[in-house]
Short mmCIF file of C-alpha atoms in Angstrom, two decimals:
data_model
loop_
_atom_site.label_atom_id
_atom_site.label_comp_id
_atom_site.label_asym_id
_atom_site.label_seq_id
_atom_site.Cartn_x
_atom_site.Cartn_y
_atom_site.Cartn_z
CA MET A 1 2.69 28.88 -2.46
CA SER A 2 0.97 27.73 0.75
CA VAL A 3 1.21 24.19 2.02
CA PHE A 4 -1.71 22.59 3.87
CA ILE A 5 -1.37 19.40 5.86
CA ILE A 6 -4.52 17.55 6.76
CA ALA A 7 -4.03 14.85 9.37
CA GLU A 8 -6.22 12.76 11.62
CA ALA A 9 -5.12 12.33 15.20
CA GLY A 10 -5.70 8.96 16.79
CA VAL A 11 -4.57 7.56 20.14
CA ASN A 12 -1.22 6.04 19.16
CA HIS A 13 0.55 8.94 20.90
CA ASN A 14 -0.55 7.68 24.36
CA GLY A 15 -1.38 11.23 25.46
CA SER A 16 2.10 12.63 24.72
CA LEU A 17 2.02 15.87 22.73
CA ASP A 18 5.69 15.45 21.77
CA LEU A 19 5.06 11.94 20.43
CA ALA A 20 1.93 13.13 18.60
CA LYS A 21 3.96 15.83 16.82
CA LYS A 22 6.65 13.29 15.93
CA LEU A 23 4.02 10.89 14.52
CA VAL A 24 2.55 13.65 12.32
CA ASP A 25 6.02 14.53 11.01
CA VAL A 26 6.78 10.88 10.19
CA ALA A 27 3.38 10.37 8.50
CA VAL A 28 3.80 13.49 6.36
CA GLU A 29 7.31 12.43 5.35
CA ALA A 30 6.23 8.89 4.51
CA GLY A 31 3.10 9.88 2.61
CA ALA A 32 1.21 7.00 4.22
CA TYR A 33 -2.39 7.22 5.34
CA VAL A 34 -3.45 5.56 8.57
CA SER A 35 -7.03 5.97 9.77
CA LYS A 36 -7.37 7.50 13.21
CA TYR A 37 -9.47 4.45 14.06
CA ALA A 38 -6.67 1.98 13.25
CA LYS A 39 -4.43 0.54 15.96
CA ILE A 40 -0.72 0.15 15.24
CA GLY A 41 1.61 -1.87 17.46
CA GLU A 42 4.98 -0.78 18.78
CA GLY A 43 7.88 -1.17 16.39
CA THR A 44 5.67 -1.40 13.29
CA VAL A 45 6.83 0.50 10.20
CA ILE A 46 4.39 1.78 7.57
CA MET A 47 6.06 2.80 4.34
CA HIS A 48 5.40 5.38 1.63
CA ASP A 49 1.94 5.41 0.00
CA ALA A 50 0.58 2.59 2.18
CA LEU A 51 -3.03 2.86 3.34
CA VAL A 52 -4.35 1.43 6.60
CA ASN A 53 -8.12 1.77 6.79
CA ILE A 54 -10.67 2.12 9.59
CA ASN A 55 -10.62 -0.40 12.47
CA ALA A 56 -7.54 -2.22 11.16
CA LYS A 57 -5.33 -3.66 13.91
CA ILE A 58 -1.65 -4.20 13.19
CA GLY A 59 0.51 -5.91 15.81
CA LYS A 60 4.05 -5.26 16.98
CA ASN A 61 7.16 -5.27 14.80
CA CYS A 62 5.37 -5.49 11.46
CA ILE A 63 6.35 -3.99 8.12
CA ILE A 64 3.61 -2.59 5.91
CA ASN A 65 5.53 -1.88 2.73
CA THR A 66 5.13 0.74 0.01
CA LYS A 67 1.67 0.96 -1.61
CA ALA A 68 0.23 -1.86 0.50
CA LEU A 69 -3.53 -1.59 1.12
CA ILE A 70 -4.86 -2.77 4.48
CA GLU A 71 -8.65 -2.55 4.37
CA HIS A 72 -11.25 -2.09 7.13
CA ASP A 73 -11.39 -4.49 10.09
CA VAL A 74 -8.23 -6.37 9.08
CA VAL A 75 -6.16 -7.92 11.89
CA ILE A 76 -2.45 -8.45 11.31
CA GLU A 77 -0.72 -10.08 14.26
CA ASP A 78 2.88 -9.51 15.43
CA ASN A 79 6.01 -9.92 13.28
CA CYS A 80 4.32 -9.91 9.87
CA HIS A 81 5.68 -8.46 6.63
CA ILE A 82 3.14 -7.17 4.10
CA SER A 83 5.11 -6.55 0.91
CA THR A 84 4.95 -3.86 -1.75
CA GLY A 85 1.56 -3.46 -3.43
CA ALA A 86 -0.14 -6.21 -1.42
CA ILE A 87 -3.90 -5.94 -0.88
CA ILE A 88 -5.49 -7.28 2.29
CA ASN A 89 -9.27 -7.02 1.93
CA GLY A 90 -11.72 -6.26 4.73
CA GLY A 91 -12.14 -8.54 7.71
CA THR A 92 -9.10 -10.69 6.93
CA ILE A 93 -6.99 -12.04 9.82
CA ILE A 94 -3.28 -12.65 9.27
CA ARG A 95 -1.73 -14.64 12.09
CA LYS A 96 1.74 -13.92 13.50
CA ASN A 97 5.07 -14.38 11.71
CA THR A 98 3.53 -14.34 8.22
CA PHE A 99 5.17 -13.06 5.05
CA PHE A 100 2.73 -11.74 2.43
CA GLY A 101 4.42 -11.23 -0.97
CA SER A 102 4.43 -8.30 -3.37
CA ASN A 103 1.18 -7.71 -5.27
CA ALA A 104 -0.49 -10.66 -3.52
CA MET A 105 -4.16 -10.28 -2.57
CA ALA A 106 -6.22 -11.73 0.25
CA LYS A 107 -9.97 -12.03 -0.35
CA GLU A 108 -12.25 -10.58 2.33
CA TYR A 109 -13.03 -12.30 5.64
CA ILE A 110 -10.48 -15.11 5.49
CA GLU A 111 -7.89 -16.26 8.03
CA ILE A 112 -4.26 -16.90 7.14
CA PRO A 113 -2.50 -19.21 9.64
CA GLU A 114 0.62 -18.22 11.57
CA ASN A 115 4.04 -18.73 9.99
CA SER A 116 2.56 -18.62 6.48
CA PHE A 117 4.50 -17.63 3.37
CA ILE A 118 2.34 -16.13 0.62
CA LYS A 119 4.31 -15.78 -2.59
CA ALA A 120 4.25 -12.69 -4.78
CA GLY A 121 1.21 -12.28 -7.00
CA SER A 122 -0.87 -14.93 -5.21
CA VAL A 123 -4.61 -14.65 -4.60
CA VAL A 124 -5.58 -16.12 -1.22
CA LYS A 125 -9.24 -17.22 -1.07
#
């Protein structure tokens, strides 16, 4: 049986071929999908089956947990934790140091203030 890997290459490798290869290996292992047009900050971890869509910007030292959905044009600032199964709809801004609980959902084009705690299962309008 043949195995085919389809990957998009963005600019998170900073021009380093070795780093680009390492990023592909990590992405394949994790099973996450990150658009080549997304920007991911240093120290951020994106877990298994998470999806980060086009033009999303995720800051430094964030956790995007398993099966989280980060839609187009979302901004997540530094030191945020997006929990398992969370949905962040398009255009939403999540300010720094925010915890966003499991299976919580943010409606589109809203702003969540810094240091917020969004409990599991919440809908933020």
